[in-house]
XYZ file of N, CA and C in Angstrom:
525
model
N -12.222 18.750 -7.691
C -11.021 18.035 -7.272
C -11.023 16.642 -7.898
N -9.870 16.200 -8.308
C -9.706 14.886 -8.902
C -9.858 13.790 -7.846
N -10.212 12.588 -8.289
C -10.393 11.466 -7.370
C -9.091 11.108 -6.658
N -8.003 11.054 -7.380
C -6.746 10.570 -6.822
C -5.845 11.694 -6.309
N -6.457 12.781 -5.872
C -5.667 13.852 -5.283
C -6.522 14.688 -4.353
N -5.840 15.462 -3.545
C -6.500 16.464 -2.716
C -5.594 17.689 -2.717
N -5.740 18.570 -1.771
C -4.965 19.811 -1.809
C -3.473 19.602 -1.546
N -3.089 18.490 -0.875
C -1.679 18.305 -0.509
C -0.955 17.189 -1.238
N -1.675 16.152 -1.646
C -1.019 15.010 -2.287
C -1.768 14.601 -3.536
N -1.072 13.823 -4.355
C -1.740 13.141 -5.444
C -1.233 11.711 -5.473
N -2.114 10.821 -5.854
C -1.730 9.437 -6.095
C -1.581 9.319 -7.604
N -0.418 8.914 -8.040
C -0.172 8.869 -9.475
C 0.399 7.520 -9.887
N 0.281 7.230 -11.171
C 0.801 5.991 -11.725
C 2.325 5.967 -11.639
N 2.847 4.774 -11.662
C 4.295 4.592 -11.691
C 4.867 5.095 -13.016
N 6.055 5.652 -12.944
C 6.779 6.144 -14.113
C 8.144 5.465 -14.164
N 8.757 5.360 -15.351
C 10.102 4.783 -15.433
C 11.109 5.494 -14.526
N 10.916 6.775 -14.301
C 11.822 7.553 -13.458
C 11.744 7.156 -11.978
N 10.765 6.345 -11.615
C 10.600 5.912 -10.225
C 11.492 4.725 -9.867
N 12.281 4.241 -10.811
C 13.103 3.052 -10.585
C 13.993 3.188 -9.353
N 14.693 4.301 -9.214
C 15.633 4.453 -8.099
C 14.925 4.438 -6.748
N 13.802 5.124 -6.646
C 13.093 5.159 -5.361
C 12.462 3.800 -5.059
N 11.929 3.111 -6.065
C 11.396 1.762 -5.840
C 12.507 0.818 -5.387
N 13.668 0.956 -5.996
C 14.812 0.123 -5.614
C 15.144 0.324 -4.132
N 15.148 1.573 -3.670
C 15.409 1.858 -2.254
C 14.318 1.276 -1.357
N 13.066 1.525 -1.702
C 11.954 1.069 -0.865
C 11.879 -0.456 -0.805
N 11.970 -1.104 -1.953
C 11.818 -2.565 -1.999
C 12.977 -3.293 -1.334
N 14.142 -2.640 -1.258
C 15.316 -3.285 -0.670
C 15.632 -2.797 0.738
N 14.698 -2.101 1.348
C 14.850 -1.675 2.742
C 14.496 -2.870 3.623
N 15.503 -3.521 4.145
C 15.287 -4.765 4.890
C 14.459 -4.565 6.158
N 14.393 -3.346 6.673
C 13.568 -3.098 7.865
C 12.085 -3.195 7.549
N 11.719 -3.192 6.265
C 10.315 -3.271 5.856
C 9.925 -4.653 5.321
N 10.887 -5.523 5.139
C 10.613 -6.804 4.489
C 9.551 -7.631 5.200
N 9.522 -7.595 6.522
C 8.540 -8.408 7.239
C 7.105 -7.963 6.934
N 6.931 -6.724 6.471
C 5.591 -6.224 6.163
C 5.026 -6.832 4.892
N 5.909 -7.258 3.997
C 5.437 -7.798 2.713
C 5.929 -9.216 2.452
N 6.387 -9.871 3.491
C 6.888 -11.244 3.369
C 8.019 -11.362 2.353
N 8.820 -10.327 2.242
C 9.968 -10.330 1.342
C 11.163 -10.930 2.075
N 11.912 -11.787 1.379
C 13.098 -12.372 2.008
C 14.332 -12.259 1.116
N 14.163 -11.721 -0.084
C 15.307 -11.532 -0.971
C 15.245 -10.140 -1.600
N 16.400 -9.582 -1.917
C 16.405 -8.256 -2.521
C 15.876 -8.284 -3.956
N 15.432 -7.122 -4.409
C 14.985 -6.948 -5.781
C 16.112 -6.313 -6.586
N 16.342 -6.810 -7.777
C 17.341 -6.213 -8.659
C 16.719 -5.043 -9.419
N 17.575 -4.167 -9.903
C 17.089 -3.075 -10.754
C 16.418 -3.646 -11.999
N 16.970 -4.726 -12.527
C 16.403 -5.363 -13.716
C 14.958 -5.806 -13.462
N 14.745 -6.486 -12.340
C 13.403 -6.958 -11.998
C 12.438 -5.787 -11.838
N 12.874 -4.747 -11.155
C 12.011 -3.582 -10.952
C 11.760 -2.836 -12.261
N 12.753 -2.810 -13.138
C 12.554 -2.180 -14.447
C 11.492 -2.939 -15.238
N 11.539 -4.248 -15.204
C 10.520 -5.068 -15.883
C 9.140 -4.831 -15.272
N 9.099 -4.712 -13.948
C 7.837 -4.411 -13.263
C 7.281 -3.069 -13.744
N 8.136 -2.065 -13.832
C 7.699 -0.748 -14.293
C 7.205 -0.794 -15.741
N 7.810 -1.641 -16.546
C 7.378 -1.772 -17.941
C 5.973 -2.362 -18.045
N 5.559 -3.097 -17.024
C 4.218 -3.699 -17.017
C 3.207 -2.877 -16.216
N 3.659 -1.787 -15.596
C 2.804 -1.002 -14.700
C 1.625 -0.363 -15.411
N 1.691 -0.249 -16.719
C 0.589 0.361 -17.471
C -0.595 -0.591 -17.645
N -0.392 -1.867 -17.363
C -1.472 -2.837 -17.547
C -2.620 -2.562 -16.594
N -3.802 -2.914 -17.006
C -5.034 -2.661 -16.264
C -5.112 -3.531 -15.009
N -5.701 -2.984 -13.965
C -5.866 -3.719 -12.706
C -6.661 -5.011 -12.914
N -7.528 -5.040 -13.916
C -8.301 -6.245 -14.190
C -7.417 -7.348 -14.772
N -6.298 -6.978 -15.381
C -5.349 -7.957 -15.904
C -4.381 -8.435 -14.828
N -3.822 -7.483 -14.090
C -2.741 -7.812 -13.160
C -3.218 -8.138 -11.751
N -4.448 -7.733 -11.428
C -5.035 -7.938 -10.102
C -4.329 -7.128 -9.012
N -3.580 -6.097 -9.434
C -2.915 -5.219 -8.474
C -2.700 -3.848 -9.097
N -2.513 -2.868 -8.221
C -2.246 -1.506 -8.667
C -1.402 -0.814 -7.611
N -0.281 -0.275 -8.027
C 0.550 0.526 -7.126
C 0.504 1.966 -7.613
N 0.276 2.872 -6.672
C 0.263 4.302 -6.957
C 1.267 4.995 -6.055
N 1.985 5.942 -6.614
C 2.958 6.736 -5.866
C 2.219 7.853 -5.128
N 2.599 8.086 -3.879
C 2.092 9.231 -3.116
C 3.097 10.364 -3.312
N 2.629 11.422 -3.940
C 3.503 12.547 -4.253
C 2.951 13.818 -3.633
N 3.814 14.540 -2.929
C 3.418 15.834 -2.367
C 3.266 16.835 -3.506
N 2.182 17.593 -3.485
C 1.953 18.573 -4.538
C 2.852 19.795 -4.380
N 3.223 20.127 -3.155
C 3.993 21.345 -2.907
C 5.369 21.325 -3.565
N 6.066 20.183 -3.490
C 7.422 20.124 -4.042
C 7.653 18.909 -4.940
N 6.584 18.171 -5.233
C 6.643 16.998 -6.124
C 7.483 15.854 -5.565
N 7.792 15.877 -4.259
C 8.590 14.795 -3.677
C 7.746 13.533 -3.527
N 8.409 12.400 -3.684
C 7.764 11.091 -3.557
C 7.902 10.660 -2.109
N 6.766 10.486 -1.428
C 6.846 10.166 0.001
C 6.393 8.753 0.313
N 5.846 8.051 -0.677
C 5.416 6.696 -0.408
C 4.605 6.114 -1.541
N 3.895 5.045 -1.210
C 3.075 4.352 -2.202
C 1.876 3.715 -1.513
N 0.819 3.537 -2.283
C -0.332 2.758 -1.836
C -0.573 1.664 -2.875
N -1.012 0.527 -2.390
C -1.245 -0.611 -3.261
C -2.652 -1.147 -3.082
N -3.248 -1.542 -4.180
C -4.381 -2.451 -4.167
C -3.823 -3.772 -4.668
N -4.067 -4.853 -3.940
C -3.561 -6.166 -4.329
C -4.656 -7.199 -4.131
N -4.445 -8.390 -4.665
C -5.466 -9.450 -4.618
C -6.818 -8.917 -5.067
N -6.796 -8.066 -6.097
C -8.013 -7.481 -6.644
C -8.933 -8.600 -7.136
N -10.142 -8.631 -6.625
C -11.118 -9.662 -6.961
C -12.386 -8.977 -7.473
N -12.509 -8.820 -8.808
C -13.668 -8.110 -9.344
C -14.985 -8.870 -9.186
N -14.922 -10.185 -9.056
C -16.151 -10.965 -8.881
C -16.744 -10.704 -7.498
N -15.917 -10.793 -6.471
C -16.381 -10.565 -5.101
C -16.201 -9.112 -4.670
N -15.717 -8.293 -5.580
C -15.603 -6.841 -5.414
C -14.856 -6.440 -4.141
N -13.608 -6.940 -4.052
C -12.764 -6.602 -2.906
C -11.302 -6.539 -3.346
N -10.503 -5.901 -2.503
C -9.060 -5.829 -2.735
C -8.362 -5.568 -1.413
N -7.120 -6.018 -1.335
C -6.276 -5.704 -0.203
C -5.645 -4.336 -0.396
N -5.279 -3.713 0.713
C -4.669 -2.385 0.697
C -3.355 -2.425 1.465
N -2.356 -1.787 0.902
C -1.086 -1.594 1.588
C -0.655 -0.156 1.415
N 0.078 0.353 2.372
C 0.554 1.738 2.291
C 1.948 1.833 2.892
N 2.744 2.714 2.306
C 4.076 3.010 2.816
C 4.286 4.517 2.760
N 4.601 5.096 3.887
C 5.168 6.435 3.938
C 6.624 6.178 4.308
N 7.513 6.348 3.335
C 8.870 5.810 3.467
C 9.734 6.510 4.506
N 9.693 7.799 4.548
C 10.540 8.560 5.461
C 9.794 8.762 6.781
N 10.329 8.252 7.885
C 9.638 8.426 9.170
C 9.309 9.884 9.508
N 10.103 10.825 9.017
C 9.819 12.235 9.311
C 8.583 12.751 8.577
N 8.109 12.013 7.567
C 6.900 12.397 6.829
C 5.647 11.744 7.426
N 5.837 10.867 8.388
C 4.701 10.184 9.005
C 4.043 11.089 10.043
N 2.798 10.809 10.342
C 2.016 11.558 11.332
C 1.786 13.014 10.935
N 1.736 13.259 9.626
C 1.406 14.590 9.108
C 0.126 14.550 8.281
N -0.580 13.416 8.301
C -1.849 13.301 7.589
C -1.743 12.786 6.166
N -0.533 12.548 5.668
C -0.387 12.069 4.288
C -0.969 10.668 4.102
N -0.741 9.801 5.071
C -1.300 8.452 4.990
C -2.821 8.477 5.006
N -3.383 9.303 5.867
C -4.842 9.459 5.934
C -5.389 9.926 4.594
N -4.759 10.959 4.033
C -5.229 11.506 2.754
C -5.089 10.491 1.631
N -4.005 9.727 1.636
C -3.810 8.711 0.609
C -4.870 7.614 0.717
N -5.148 7.156 1.943
C -6.180 6.126 2.115
C -7.557 6.640 1.729
N -7.852 7.884 2.025
C -9.151 8.459 1.654
C -9.300 8.526 0.141
N -8.265 8.974 -0.555
C -8.315 9.040 -2.019
C -8.409 7.648 -2.623
N -7.654 6.705 -2.069
C -7.698 5.329 -2.571
C -9.072 4.719 -2.345
N -9.665 4.973 -1.178
C -11.013 4.462 -0.888
C -12.020 5.010 -1.895
N -11.952 6.304 -2.162
C -12.874 6.916 -3.114
C -12.734 6.277 -4.496
N -11.514 6.047 -4.909
C -11.254 5.395 -6.190
C -11.769 3.950 -6.195
N -11.451 3.200 -5.134
C -11.837 1.788 -5.073
C -13.351 1.617 -5.041
N -14.026 2.404 -4.228
C -15.477 2.263 -4.115
C -16.203 2.946 -5.274
N -15.756 4.138 -5.651
C -16.448 4.907 -6.676
C -16.147 4.452 -8.092
N -14.869 4.369 -8.441
C -14.487 4.039 -9.814
C -14.497 2.536 -10.069
N -13.906 1.761 -9.165
C -13.826 0.313 -9.358
C -15.078 -0.420 -8.889
N -15.929 0.243 -8.111
C -17.169 -0.373 -7.638
C -16.968 -1.479 -6.624
N -15.892 -1.396 -5.837
C -15.633 -2.444 -4.853
C -16.605 -2.350 -3.681
N -16.853 -3.469 -3.061
C -17.706 -3.561 -1.875
C -16.878 -3.434 -0.597
N -15.626 -3.942 -0.651
C -14.820 -3.891 0.562
C -13.330 -3.855 0.265
N -12.624 -3.286 1.224
C -11.173 -3.258 1.240
C -10.721 -3.948 2.518
N -9.554 -4.561 2.479
C -9.032 -5.196 3.682
C -7.529 -4.993 3.756
N -6.991 -5.182 4.936
C -5.547 -5.113 5.118
C -5.143 -6.078 6.222
N -3.875 -6.399 6.235
C -3.275 -7.263 7.243
C -2.176 -6.455 7.914
N -2.262 -6.293 9.233
C -1.301 -5.452 9.936
C -0.752 -6.207 11.142
N 0.563 -6.220 11.233
C 1.249 -6.875 12.342
C 0.940 -6.151 13.657
N 0.825 -6.912 14.727
C 0.422 -6.353 16.017
C 1.356 -5.265 16.537
N 2.616 -5.286 16.130
C 3.552 -4.276 16.629
C 3.551 -2.990 15.793
N 2.773 -2.958 14.727
C 2.711 -1.778 13.858
C 1.566 -0.866 14.323
N 1.785 -0.253 15.469
C 0.737 0.561 16.114
C 0.307 1.744 15.248
N 1.263 2.371 14.529
C 0.914 3.515 13.680
C -0.062 3.103 12.587
N 0.211 1.979 11.910
C -0.685 1.527 10.840
C -2.035 1.101 11.394
N -2.026 0.392 12.517
C -3.300 0.005 13.127
C -4.142 1.242 13.425
N -3.529 2.240 14.016
C -4.236 3.473 14.348
C -4.755 4.162 13.094
N -3.929 4.236 12.053
C -4.321 4.880 10.799
C -5.543 4.205 10.184
N -5.494 2.893 10.042
C -6.594 2.187 9.386
C -7.865 2.216 10.236
N -7.734 2.073 11.537
C -8.915 2.138 12.416
C -9.534 3.528 12.354
N -8.702 4.558 12.348
C -9.206 5.927 12.236
C -9.978 6.128 10.924
N -9.588 5.405 9.891
C -10.246 5.513 8.591
C -11.443 4.574 8.447
N -11.860 3.956 9.547
C -13.078 3.161 9.528
C -12.904 1.671 9.350
N -11.676 1.210 9.205
C -11.440 -0.232 9.102
C -11.675 -0.854 10.475
N -12.195 -2.075 10.480
C -12.540 -2.775 11.710
C -11.723 -4.062 11.788
N -11.160 -4.332 12.958
C -10.450 -5.602 13.160
C -11.478 -6.721 13.160
N -11.329 -7.655 12.215
C -12.281 -8.764 12.114
C -11.649 -10.116 12.390
N -10.340 -10.143 12.599
C -9.685 -11.410 12.893
C -8.246 -11.209 13.293
N -7.677 -12.295 13.800
C -6.287 -12.276 14.216
C -5.656 -13.614 13.861
N -4.490 -13.559 13.224
C -3.707 -14.752 12.932
C -2.574 -14.798 13.960
N -2.634 -15.754 14.862
C -1.676 -15.845 15.973
C -0.303 -16.298 15.481
N 0.732 -15.662 16.053
C 2.120 -16.020 15.746
C 2.339 -16.179 14.235
N 1.876 -15.237 13.465
C 1.830 -15.334 12.007
C 3.105 -14.840 11.333
N 3.746 -13.841 11.916
C 4.905 -13.192 11.303
C 6.136 -13.401 12.179
N 7.213 -13.874 11.558
C 8.479 -13.996 12.281
C 9.295 -12.744 11.988
N 9.622 -12.030 13.041
C 10.420 -10.808 12.928
C 11.590 -10.962 13.882
N 12.778 -11.062 13.297
C 13.987 -11.351 14.062
C 13.770 -12.691 14.779
N 13.851 -12.700 16.095
C 13.692 -13.954 16.832
C 12.371 -14.025 17.591
N 11.369 -13.283 17.121
C 10.086 -13.332 17.817
C 8.952 -13.601 16.826
N 7.856 -14.079 17.347
C 6.665 -14.336 16.546
C 5.607 -13.312 16.913
N 5.014 -12.714 15.891
C 4.001 -11.682 16.094
C 2.692 -12.091 15.442
N 1.618 -11.692 16.062
C 0.301 -11.935 15.479
C -0.005 -10.847 14.464
N -0.900 -11.164 13.555
C -1.294 -10.217 12.519
C -2.805 -10.059 12.550
N -3.258 -8.805 12.491
C -4.685 -8.510 12.483
C -5.191 -8.392 11.056
N -6.413 -8.817 10.852
C -7.136 -8.617 9.608
C -8.135 -7.505 9.857
N -8.085 -6.470 9.020
C -9.020 -5.348 9.145
C -9.793 -5.226 7.841
N -11.073 -4.866 7.961
C -11.921 -4.710 6.775
C -12.657 -3.378 6.848
N -12.854 -2.822 5.664
C -13.706 -1.660 5.476
C -14.747 -2.072 4.455
N -16.004 -2.208 4.925
C -17.081 -2.679 4.048
C -17.999 -1.506 3.736
N -18.180 -1.278 2.455
C -19.088 -0.212 2.005
C -20.518 -0.678 2.210
N -21.298 0.147 2.870
C -22.695 -0.224 3.147
C -23.592 0.264 2.038
């Protein structure tokens, strides 16, 4: 079995044909608070991003992979490595399963497992971390189930509508 796939999904590189789905995902205002986005992305900007997607993670310090179902080739989300730090051998992790009806079917778990194997095995990272808002119970549960540990909390860190939410820092350290 390949590192970036299992029996149900594969994590694959971005393709120019992904422009329309990236445009939808990046401009979904219900998700903006998760990535500190406050302005929409243009197709032009996303097209330029896709043109640079072939660059090495050591150059860009980030990597986005599409989560694709093997059964019907549908695109169900993405996983990201960001703030890649090869000196301290760590990176941040983000995940999106875009359609709520595709959530809680194990795709997120499988994507995180494949990403972990790639990050620790191929990239030689020592640790992965993520930042999750306190109201995102599904993501907290997913990452904790995958062995991430809450190591900190940033109080009143995220403004969502008219409320302030705390954000947890979770780490997965390879022993």
